[in-house]
PDB file of C-alpha atoms in Angstrom:
ATOM      1  CA  LEU A   7      22.174  20.500 -11.229  1.00  0.00           C
ATOM      2  CA  PRO A   8      20.573  18.195 -13.839  1.00  0.00           C
ATOM      3  CA  TYR A   9      18.848  16.006 -11.254  1.00  0.00           C
ATOM      4  CA  VAL A  10      15.013  16.012 -11.407  1.00  0.00           C
ATOM      5  CA  PRO A  11      13.167  14.971  -8.219  1.00  0.00           C
ATOM      6  CA  HIS A  12      10.517  12.316  -8.732  1.00  0.00           C
ATOM      7  CA  VAL A  13       8.142   9.953  -6.989  1.00  0.00           C
ATOM      8  CA  PRO A  14       9.839   6.530  -6.665  1.00  0.00           C
ATOM      9  CA  PRO A  15       8.791   4.158  -9.464  1.00  0.00           C
ATOM     10  CA  MET A  16       8.751   1.078  -7.230  1.00  0.00           C
ATOM     11  CA  ALA A  17       5.593  -0.262  -5.585  1.00  0.00           C
ATOM     12  CA  LEU A  18       5.202   1.496  -2.244  1.00  0.00           C
ATOM     13  CA  LEU A  19       2.308   1.519   0.213  1.00  0.00           C
ATOM     14  CA  GLY A  20       0.881   5.045   0.437  1.00  0.00           C
ATOM     15  CA  LYS A  21       3.182   6.388  -2.247  1.00  0.00           C
ATOM     16  CA  VAL A  22       0.668   9.142  -3.001  1.00  0.00           C
ATOM     17  CA  THR A  23      -2.193   9.957  -0.633  1.00  0.00           C
ATOM     18  CA  ALA A  24      -4.642  12.851  -0.196  1.00  0.00           C
ATOM     19  CA  THR A  25      -2.131  14.871   1.883  1.00  0.00           C
ATOM     20  CA  THR A  26       1.321  13.303   1.328  1.00  0.00           C
ATOM     21  CA  PHE A  27       3.578  11.841  -1.324  1.00  0.00           C
ATOM     22  CA  ALA A  28       6.832   9.911  -1.336  1.00  0.00           C
ATOM     23  CA  LEU A  29       9.947  11.305  -2.970  1.00  0.00           C
ATOM     24  CA  GLU A  30      13.107   9.518  -3.981  1.00  0.00           C
ATOM     25  CA  ARG A  31      16.169  10.615  -1.963  1.00  0.00           C
ATOM     26  CA  PRO A  32      18.729  12.366  -4.213  1.00  0.00           C
ATOM     27  CA  ARG A  33      21.847  10.339  -3.451  1.00  0.00           C
ATOM     28  CA  CYS A  34      25.245  11.483  -4.782  1.00  0.00           C
ATOM     29  CA  VAL A  35      23.680  14.617  -6.261  1.00  0.00           C
ATOM     30  CA  PHE A  36      25.462  17.192  -4.087  1.00  0.00           C
ATOM     31  CA  ASP A  37      28.822  15.471  -3.727  1.00  0.00           C
ATOM     32  CA  GLY A  38      31.520  17.944  -4.791  1.00  0.00           C
ATOM     33  CA  HIS A  39      29.285  20.943  -4.073  1.00  0.00           C
ATOM     34  CA  ALA A  40      28.577  20.656  -0.344  1.00  0.00           C
ATOM     35  CA  ASP A  41      30.656  21.365   2.731  1.00  0.00           C
ATOM     36  CA  ALA A  42      30.210  19.668   6.088  1.00  0.00           C
ATOM     37  CA  SER A  43      28.185  22.606   7.445  1.00  0.00           C
ATOM     38  CA  ASP A  44      25.808  22.871   4.493  1.00  0.00           C
ATOM     39  CA  ALA A  45      22.154  21.795   4.526  1.00  0.00           C
ATOM     40  CA  VAL A  46      19.786  20.561   1.849  1.00  0.00           C
ATOM     41  CA  TRP A  47      16.227  21.890   1.771  1.00  0.00           C
ATOM     42  CA  LEU A  48      13.180  20.806  -0.175  1.00  0.00           C
ATOM     43  CA  ALA A  49      11.181  23.583  -1.816  1.00  0.00           C
ATOM     44  CA  VAL A  50       7.493  22.764  -2.371  1.00  0.00           C
ATOM     45  CA  ALA A  51       5.288  24.956  -4.553  1.00  0.00           C
ATOM     46  CA  PHE A  52       2.004  24.754  -6.369  1.00  0.00           C
ATOM     47  CA  ALA A  53       2.771  23.839  -9.964  1.00  0.00           C
ATOM     48  CA  ASN A  54       1.507  27.174 -11.292  1.00  0.00           C
ATOM     49  CA  ALA A  55       3.655  29.085  -8.750  1.00  0.00           C
ATOM     50  CA  SER A  56       6.989  27.328  -9.211  1.00  0.00           C
ATOM     51  CA  ALA A  57       8.120  29.764 -11.908  1.00  0.00           C
ATOM     52  CA  THR A  58       7.830  32.714  -9.514  1.00  0.00           C
ATOM     53  CA  PHE A  59       9.605  31.028  -6.586  1.00  0.00           C
ATOM     54  CA  ARG A  60      12.721  32.879  -5.406  1.00  0.00           C
ATOM     55  CA  ASN A  61      15.466  31.145  -3.460  1.00  0.00           C
ATOM     56  CA  PRO A  62      15.938  32.634   0.041  1.00  0.00           C
ATOM     57  CA  VAL A  63      19.247  34.365   0.699  1.00  0.00           C
ATOM     58  CA  SER A  64      19.545  32.976   4.221  1.00  0.00           C
ATOM     59  CA  ARG A  65      17.889  30.536   6.596  1.00  0.00           C
ATOM     60  CA  ALA A  66      15.923  33.370   8.175  1.00  0.00           C
ATOM     61  CA  ASP A  67      14.215  34.022   4.841  1.00  0.00           C
ATOM     62  CA  VAL A  68      13.083  30.438   4.268  1.00  0.00           C
ATOM     63  CA  PRO A  69       9.296  30.436   3.532  1.00  0.00           C
ATOM     64  CA  ARG A  70       7.356  28.537   6.196  1.00  0.00           C
ATOM     65  CA  TYR A  71       4.737  25.853   5.898  1.00  0.00           C
ATOM     66  CA  LYS A  72       1.967  28.022   7.311  1.00  0.00           C
ATOM     67  CA  GLN A  73       2.514  30.533   4.483  1.00  0.00           C
ATOM     68  CA  LEU A  74       1.641  28.011   1.768  1.00  0.00           C
ATOM     69  CA  PRO A  75      -2.005  29.119   1.251  1.00  0.00           C
ATOM     70  CA  THR A  76      -0.911  32.721   0.552  1.00  0.00           C
ATOM     71  CA  ALA A  77       2.689  32.471  -0.657  1.00  0.00           C
ATOM     72  CA  ARG A  78       1.890  29.344  -2.733  1.00  0.00           C
ATOM     73  CA  SER A  79       5.220  27.773  -1.696  1.00  0.00           C
ATOM     74  CA  TYR A  80       7.310  26.807   1.324  1.00  0.00           C
ATOM     75  CA  MET A  81      10.530  24.989   2.243  1.00  0.00           C
ATOM     76  CA  THR A  82      10.919  21.963   4.492  1.00  0.00           C
ATOM     77  CA  LEU A  83      12.992  18.844   5.322  1.00  0.00           C
ATOM     78  CA  GLU A  84      16.169  20.695   6.296  1.00  0.00           C
ATOM     79  CA  THR A  85      18.829  17.955   6.299  1.00  0.00           C
ATOM     80  CA  ALA A  86      22.611  17.887   6.588  1.00  0.00           C
ATOM     81  CA  ALA A  87      24.164  17.542   3.150  1.00  0.00           C
ATOM     82  CA  ALA A  88      26.115  14.478   4.311  1.00  0.00           C
ATOM     83  CA  ALA A  89      22.813  12.555   4.530  1.00  0.00           C
ATOM     84  CA  TYR A  90      22.562  12.689   0.720  1.00  0.00           C
ATOM     85  CA  SER A  91      26.067  11.493  -0.030  1.00  0.00           C
ATOM     86  CA  CYS A  92      26.746   8.268  -1.891  1.00  0.00           C
ATOM     87  CA  SER A  93      27.805   6.490   1.296  1.00  0.00           C
ATOM     88  CA  ALA A  94      24.854   7.595   3.431  1.00  0.00           C
ATOM     89  CA  PRO A  95      22.903   4.634   4.904  1.00  0.00           C
ATOM     90  CA  ASP A  96      19.611   6.522   5.216  1.00  0.00           C
ATOM     91  CA  PRO A  97      16.380   5.117   3.686  1.00  0.00           C
ATOM     92  CA  PRO A  98      16.012   5.825  -0.036  1.00  0.00           C
ATOM     93  CA  VAL A  99      12.596   7.524   0.286  1.00  0.00           C
ATOM     94  CA  LEU A 100      11.440  10.837   1.768  1.00  0.00           C
ATOM     95  CA  ARG A 101       7.786  11.573   2.610  1.00  0.00           C
ATOM     96  CA  VAL A 102       6.465  15.079   2.026  1.00  0.00           C
ATOM     97  CA  GLY A 103       3.583  16.147   4.300  1.00  0.00           C
ATOM     98  CA  ALA A 104       4.137  13.483   6.958  1.00  0.00           C
ATOM     99  CA  ASP A 105       4.195  15.687  10.087  1.00  0.00           C
ATOM    100  CA  THR A 106       0.556  15.981  11.192  1.00  0.00           C
ATOM    101  CA  ALA A 107       1.533  17.971  14.309  1.00  0.00           C
ATOM    102  CA  CYS A 108       2.462  21.019  12.229  1.00  0.00           C
ATOM    103  CA  ARG A 109      -1.099  22.332  12.134  1.00  0.00           C
ATOM    104  CA  ASP A 110      -1.440  22.352  15.917  1.00  0.00           C
ATOM    105  CA  GLN A 111       1.944  23.553  17.144  1.00  0.00           C
ATOM    106  CA  GLY A 112       1.997  26.920  15.351  1.00  0.00           C
ATOM    107  CA  ARG A 113       5.762  26.965  15.572  1.00  0.00           C
ATOM    108  CA  GLN A 114       8.027  29.096  13.434  1.00  0.00           C
ATOM    109  CA  ASP A 115      10.525  26.319  12.687  1.00  0.00           C
ATOM    110  CA  PRO A 116      10.368  24.724   9.224  1.00  0.00           C
ATOM    111  CA  CYS A 117       7.642  22.109   9.248  1.00  0.00           C
ATOM    112  CA  ASN A 118       6.718  19.166   6.992  1.00  0.00           C
ATOM    113  CA  GLY A 119       2.966  19.440   7.398  1.00  0.00           C
ATOM    114  CA  PRO A 120       0.144  17.739   5.427  1.00  0.00           C
ATOM    115  CA  LEU A 121      -0.550  19.289   2.047  1.00  0.00           C
ATOM    116  CA  PRO A 122      -3.866  21.176   2.079  1.00  0.00           C
ATOM    117  CA  SER A 123      -5.142  20.287  -1.400  1.00  0.00           C
ATOM    118  CA  PRO A 124      -4.533  17.833  -4.256  1.00  0.00           C
ATOM    119  CA  GLY A 125      -2.271  20.364  -5.986  1.00  0.00           C
ATOM    120  CA  PRO A 126      -0.571  19.616  -8.322  1.00  0.00           C
ATOM    121  CA  TYR A 127       2.782  20.445  -6.753  1.00  0.00           C
ATOM    122  CA  ARG A 128       6.365  20.781  -7.964  1.00  0.00           C
ATOM    123  CA  VAL A 129       9.437  20.261  -5.775  1.00  0.00           C
ATOM    124  CA  LYS A 130      13.176  20.891  -5.985  1.00  0.00           C
ATOM    125  CA  PHE A 131      16.169  20.385  -3.692  1.00  0.00           C
ATOM    126  CA  LEU A 132      18.229  23.409  -2.677  1.00  0.00           C
ATOM    127  CA  LEU A 133      21.727  23.272  -1.168  1.00  0.00           C
ATOM    128  CA  MET A 134      22.313  26.165   1.226  1.00  0.00           C
ATOM    129  CA  GLY A 135      25.451  27.244   3.072  1.00  0.00           C
ATOM    130  CA  CYS A 136      26.140  29.942   5.589  1.00  0.00           C
ATOM    131  CA  ARG A 137      26.109  32.598   2.849  1.00  0.00           C
ATOM    132  CA  GLY A 138      22.996  31.403   1.054  1.00  0.00           C
ATOM    133  CA  PRO A 139      22.129  29.039  -1.827  1.00  0.00           C
ATOM    134  CA  LYS A 140      24.994  27.093  -3.411  1.00  0.00           C
ATOM    135  CA  ALA A 141      23.295  24.628  -5.785  1.00  0.00           C
ATOM    136  CA  GLU A 142      19.838  23.447  -6.732  1.00  0.00           C
ATOM    137  CA  THR A 143      18.149  20.707  -8.732  1.00  0.00           C
ATOM    138  CA  ARG A 144      15.521  21.158 -11.390  1.00  0.00           C
ATOM    139  CA  TRP A 145      11.825  21.303 -10.548  1.00  0.00           C
ATOM    140  CA  SER A 146       9.972  18.036 -10.650  1.00  0.00           C
ATOM    141  CA  GLU A 147       7.091  17.231 -12.928  1.00  0.00           C
ATOM    142  CA  PRO A 148       3.656  18.118 -11.453  1.00  0.00           C
ATOM    143  CA  ILE A 149       2.657  15.740  -8.645  1.00  0.00           C
ATOM    144  CA  LEU A 150      -1.093  15.380  -8.173  1.00  0.00           C
ATOM    145  CA  LEU A 151      -2.406  13.974  -4.905  1.00  0.00           C
ATOM    146  CA  ARG A 152      -5.403  11.718  -4.508  1.00  0.00           C
ATOM    147  CA  ARG A 153      -8.827  13.274  -4.063  1.00  0.00           C
ATOM    148  CA  ALA A 154     -11.079  12.254  -1.192  1.00  0.00           C
ATOM    149  CA  VAL A 155     -14.604  11.324  -2.289  1.00  0.00           C
ATOM    150  CA  SER A 156     -17.499  12.926  -0.427  1.00  0.00           C
ATOM    151  CA  PRO A 157     -20.137  10.411   0.767  1.00  0.00           C
ATOM    152  CA  SER A 158     -22.862  12.580  -0.780  1.00  0.00           C
ATOM    153  CA  THR A 159     -21.348  12.097  -4.238  1.00  0.00           C
ATOM    154  CA  ILE A 160     -21.291   8.300  -4.097  1.00  0.00           C
ATOM    155  CA  ASP A 161     -23.708   6.814  -6.635  1.00  0.00           C
ATOM    156  CA  PRO A 162     -25.924   4.160  -5.035  1.00  0.00           C
ATOM    157  CA  ALA A 163     -26.436   2.540  -8.454  1.00  0.00           C
ATOM    158  CA  PRO A 164     -23.570   0.057  -7.925  1.00  0.00           C
ATOM    159  CA  THR A 165     -25.438  -1.205  -4.842  1.00  0.00           C
ATOM    160  CA  ARG A 166     -28.565  -1.768  -6.889  1.00  0.00           C
ATOM    161  CA  ARG A 167     -26.592  -3.488  -9.593  1.00  0.00           C
ATOM    162  CA  GLY A 168     -24.999  -5.604  -6.915  1.00  0.00           C
ATOM    163  CA  SER A 169     -28.452  -6.617  -5.633  1.00  0.00           C
ATOM    164  CA  ASP A 170     -29.535  -7.529  -9.167  1.00  0.00           C
ATOM    165  CA  VAL A 171     -26.453  -9.686  -9.539  1.00  0.00           C
ATOM    166  CA  VAL A 172     -27.263 -11.433  -6.268  1.00  0.00           C
ATOM    167  CA  VAL A 173     -30.847 -12.113  -7.414  1.00  0.00           C
ATOM    168  CA  ILE A 174     -29.674 -13.472 -10.774  1.00  0.00           C
ATOM    169  CA  ALA A 175     -27.097 -15.633  -9.062  1.00  0.00           C
ATOM    170  CA  SER A 176     -29.771 -17.004  -6.707  1.00  0.00           C
ATOM    171  CA  ILE A 177     -32.065 -17.832  -9.637  1.00  0.00           C
ATOM    172  CA  LEU A 178     -29.254 -19.559 -11.506  1.00  0.00           C
ATOM    173  CA  ALA A 179     -28.352 -21.509  -8.393  1.00  0.00           C
ATOM    174  CA  SER A 180     -31.983 -22.620  -7.987  1.00  0.00           C
ATOM    175  CA  LEU A 181     -32.174 -23.687 -11.633  1.00  0.00           C
ATOM    176  CA  GLY A 182     -28.944 -25.586 -11.210  1.00  0.00           C
ATOM    177  CA  ALA A 183     -30.352 -27.381  -8.176  1.00  0.00           C
ATOM    178  CA  VAL A 184     -33.548 -28.302 -10.064  1.00  0.00           C
ATOM    179  CA  LEU A 185     -31.537 -29.568 -13.034  1.00  0.00           C
ATOM    180  CA  ALA A 186     -29.278 -31.607 -10.766  1.00  0.00           C
ATOM    181  CA  THR A 187     -32.346 -33.107  -9.050  1.00  0.00           C
ATOM    182  CA  ALA A 188     -33.893 -34.028 -12.401  1.00  0.00           C
ATOM    183  CA  VAL A 189     -30.680 -35.654 -13.605  1.00  0.00           C
ATOM    184  CA  LEU A 190     -30.304 -37.630 -10.399  1.00  0.00           C
ATOM    185  CA  GLY A 191     -33.959 -38.683 -10.594  1.00  0.00           C
ATOM    186  CA  ALA A 192     -33.537 -39.922 -14.159  1.00  0.00           C
ATOM    187  CA  LEU A 193     -30.415 -41.843 -13.268  1.00  0.00           C
ATOM    188  CA  GLY A 194     -32.144 -43.325 -10.223  1.00  0.00           C
ATOM    189  CA  ALA A 195     -35.109 -44.497 -12.306  1.00  0.00           C
ATOM    190  CA  LYS A 196     -32.795 -46.057 -14.873  1.00  0.00           C
ATOM    191  CA  VAL A 197     -30.867 -47.903 -12.176  1.00  0.00           C
ATOM    192  CA  TRP A 198     -34.115 -49.068 -10.570  1.00  0.00           C
ATOM    193  CA  ARG A 199     -35.400 -50.485 -13.867  1.00  0.00           C
ATOM    194  CA  PHE A 200     -32.100 -52.251 -14.407  1.00  0.00           C
ATOM    195  CA  LEU A 201     -32.238 -53.841 -10.969  1.00  0.00           C
ATOM    196  CA  CYS A 202     -35.849 -54.904 -11.463  1.00  0.00           C
ATOM    197  CA  HIS A 203     -34.933 -56.493 -14.793  1.00  0.00           C
ATOM    198  CA  GLN A 204     -32.151 -58.434 -13.099  1.00  0.00           C
ATOM    199  CA  ASP A 205     -34.550 -59.629 -10.388  1.00  0.00           C
ATOM    200  CA  LEU A 206     -37.084 -60.874 -12.962  1.00  0.00           C
ATOM    201  CA  GLY A 207     -34.443 -62.843 -14.813  1.00  0.00           C
ATOM    202  CA  THR A 208     -33.313 -64.512 -11.603  1.00  0.00           C
ATOM    203  CA  ASP A 209     -36.882 -65.487 -10.580  1.00  0.00           C
ATOM    204  CA  ALA A 210     -37.552 -67.018 -13.973  1.00  0.00           C
ATOM    205  CA  PHE A 211     -34.369 -69.026 -13.742  1.00  0.00           C
ATOM    206  CA  ILE A 212     -35.302 -70.224 -10.245  1.00  0.00           C
ATOM    207  CA  ARG A 213     -38.821 -71.162 -11.312  1.00  0.00           C
ATOM    208  CA  ARG A 214     -37.522 -73.065 -14.315  1.00  0.00           C
ATOM    209  CA  SER A 215     -34.999 -74.837 -12.140  1.00  0.00           C
ATOM    210  CA  TYR A 216     -37.690 -75.602  -9.580  1.00  0.00           C
ATOM    211  CA  ARG A 217     -40.052 -77.216 -12.127  1.00  0.00           C
ATOM    212  CA  THR A 218     -37.354 -79.158 -13.897  1.00  0.00           C
ATOM    213  CA  HIS A 219     -35.064 -80.466 -11.198  1.00  0.00           C
ATOM    214  CA  HIS A 220     -36.680 -80.327  -7.772  1.00  0.00           C
ATOM    215  CA  ILE A 221     -40.055 -81.982  -8.431  1.00  0.00           C
ATOM    216  CA  PRO A 222     -39.786 -85.713  -9.466  1.00  0.00           C
ATOM    217  CA  PRO A 223     -42.157 -86.940 -12.172  1.00  0.00           C
ATOM    218  CA  ALA A 224     -45.556 -88.234 -10.945  1.00  0.00           C
ATOM    219  CA  LEU A 225     -45.623 -92.090 -10.508  1.00  0.00           C
ATOM    220  CA  PRO A 226     -48.718 -94.388 -10.249  1.00  0.00           C
ATOM    221  CA  GLN A 227     -49.731 -94.764  -6.626  1.00  0.00           C
ATOM    222  CA  PRO A 228     -51.060 -98.177  -5.289  1.00  0.00           C
ATOM    223  CA  LEU A 229     -54.782 -98.166  -4.782  1.00  0.00           C
ATOM    224  CA  PRO A 230     -56.160 -98.687  -1.292  1.00  0.00           C
ATOM    225  CA  PRO A 231     -57.651-102.147  -0.505  1.00  0.00           C
ATOM    226  CA  GLY A 232     -61.132-102.686  -1.913  1.00  0.00           C
ATOM    227  CA  CYS A 233     -60.705-100.236  -4.709  1.00  0.00           C
ATOM    228  CA  GLY A 234     -58.813-102.258  -7.394  1.00  0.00           C
ATOM    229  CA  CYS A 235     -61.694-104.568  -8.791  1.00  0.00           C
ATOM    230  CA  ASN A 236     -63.915-103.490 -11.572  1.00  0.00           C
ATOM    231  CA  PRO A 237     -66.822-103.862 -11.288  1.00  0.00           C
ATOM    232  CA  PRO A 238     -66.789-103.506  -7.509  1.00  0.00           C
ATOM    233  CA  GLY A 239     -69.252-106.288  -6.973  1.00  0.00           C
ATOM    234  CA  LEU A 240     -66.807-108.842  -8.302  1.00  0.00           C
ATOM    235  CA  CYS A 241     -64.322-108.068  -5.521  1.00  0.00           C
ATOM    236  CA  ARG A 242     -66.983-108.543  -2.874  1.00  0.00           C
ATOM    237  CA  SER A 243     -68.172-111.833  -4.319  1.00  0.00           C
ATOM    238  CA  ALA A 244     -64.659-113.203  -4.283  1.00  0.00           C
TER     239      ALA A 244
END
């Protein structure tokens, strides 16, 4: 079949992780090829081993998950062919490697266990009936998983650079505070001088008004008795 499996192009949380990846469900791909009793399998192989993969002739010959380290391939996600029809309501995404219990159970049934390394991997869908394979898709492009970073390989230099950035930011903040203080001080002094100038102008106006309008001009005062004759002896003789 011309269909090529692929990771869904849409944004999806955990689309590719260190042990799993999401795969778009192949809808309408097997219509016209599958019977009601048929099943669709997913074959997973290391990219450099996909060319040597051989389809099993029966369900008993399906390669198991636990054989992946040595056989370099396995088959999983056995699903009724009707689940991939055009009218199927199932979710549009499959997740390869999602069953974390596979490592502990040691069962012989097909298992969808976590992938043991970043790969890369190739996958294809295989339609199988009671008498063996009936149809298959093409192999996907190589799918590379994420790599976990060891704590011993983390470079502490970004932390040092982060500390330098913090120090520079603190210095710039201090300079900004000093500059703001200086500007506010200059503005305060200017306002103070302006207010003082206004006060001086008001005092001068009040003093001028006080001298001009509130103090009447000095008038001659009558002399006390005995002080108006000159020479004084003349007043006494009279």
